Coordinates of C-alpha atoms in Angstrom, one line a residue:
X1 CA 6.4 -16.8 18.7
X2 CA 8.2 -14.3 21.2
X3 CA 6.3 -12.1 23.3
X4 CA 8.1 -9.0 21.4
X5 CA 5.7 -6.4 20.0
X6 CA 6.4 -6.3 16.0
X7 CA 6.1 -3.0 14.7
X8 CA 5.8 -2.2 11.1
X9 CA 7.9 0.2 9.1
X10 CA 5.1 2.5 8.1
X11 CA 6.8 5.4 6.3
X12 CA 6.1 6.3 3.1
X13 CA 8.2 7.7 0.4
X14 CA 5.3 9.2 -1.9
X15 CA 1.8 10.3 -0.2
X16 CA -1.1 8.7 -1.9
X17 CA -3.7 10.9 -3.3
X18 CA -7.1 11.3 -1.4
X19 CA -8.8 9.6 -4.4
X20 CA -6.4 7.1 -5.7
X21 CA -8.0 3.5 -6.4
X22 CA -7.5 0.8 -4.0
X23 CA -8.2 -2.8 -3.8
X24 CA -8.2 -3.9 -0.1
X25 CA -8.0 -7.8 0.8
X26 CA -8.3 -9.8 3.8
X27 CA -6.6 -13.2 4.4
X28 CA -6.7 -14.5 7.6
X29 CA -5.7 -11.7 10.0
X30 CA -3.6 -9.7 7.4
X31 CA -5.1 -7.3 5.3
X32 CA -3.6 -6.0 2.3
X33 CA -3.6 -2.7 0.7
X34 CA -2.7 -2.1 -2.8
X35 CA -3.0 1.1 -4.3
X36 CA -2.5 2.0 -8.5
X37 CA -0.7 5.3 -9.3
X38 CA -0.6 6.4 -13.3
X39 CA 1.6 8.2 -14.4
X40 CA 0.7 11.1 -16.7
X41 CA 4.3 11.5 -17.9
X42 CA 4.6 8.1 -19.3
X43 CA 4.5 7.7 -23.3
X44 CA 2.7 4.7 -25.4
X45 CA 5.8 3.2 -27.5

């Protein structure tokens, strides 16, 4: 691996809400964040 400093692309289209679910998981030294958005415009077929 190159001594280059990788650096992540951190923007975000959206901005999470404050209180929006997350499930956070660690695997090795990455962690991963997923976050769930509902919509409440969506309609049940």
């Amino acid at each position: 691996m190159s001594s280059e400093k990788i650096k992540e692309d951190t923007t975000m289209t959206t901005t999470p809400a404050e209180d929006a679910p997350a499930l956070v998981k660690k695997i090795g030294r990455t962690t991963y964040i997923v976050r769930v958005h509902f919509s409440k415009t969506t309609r049940k077929p």
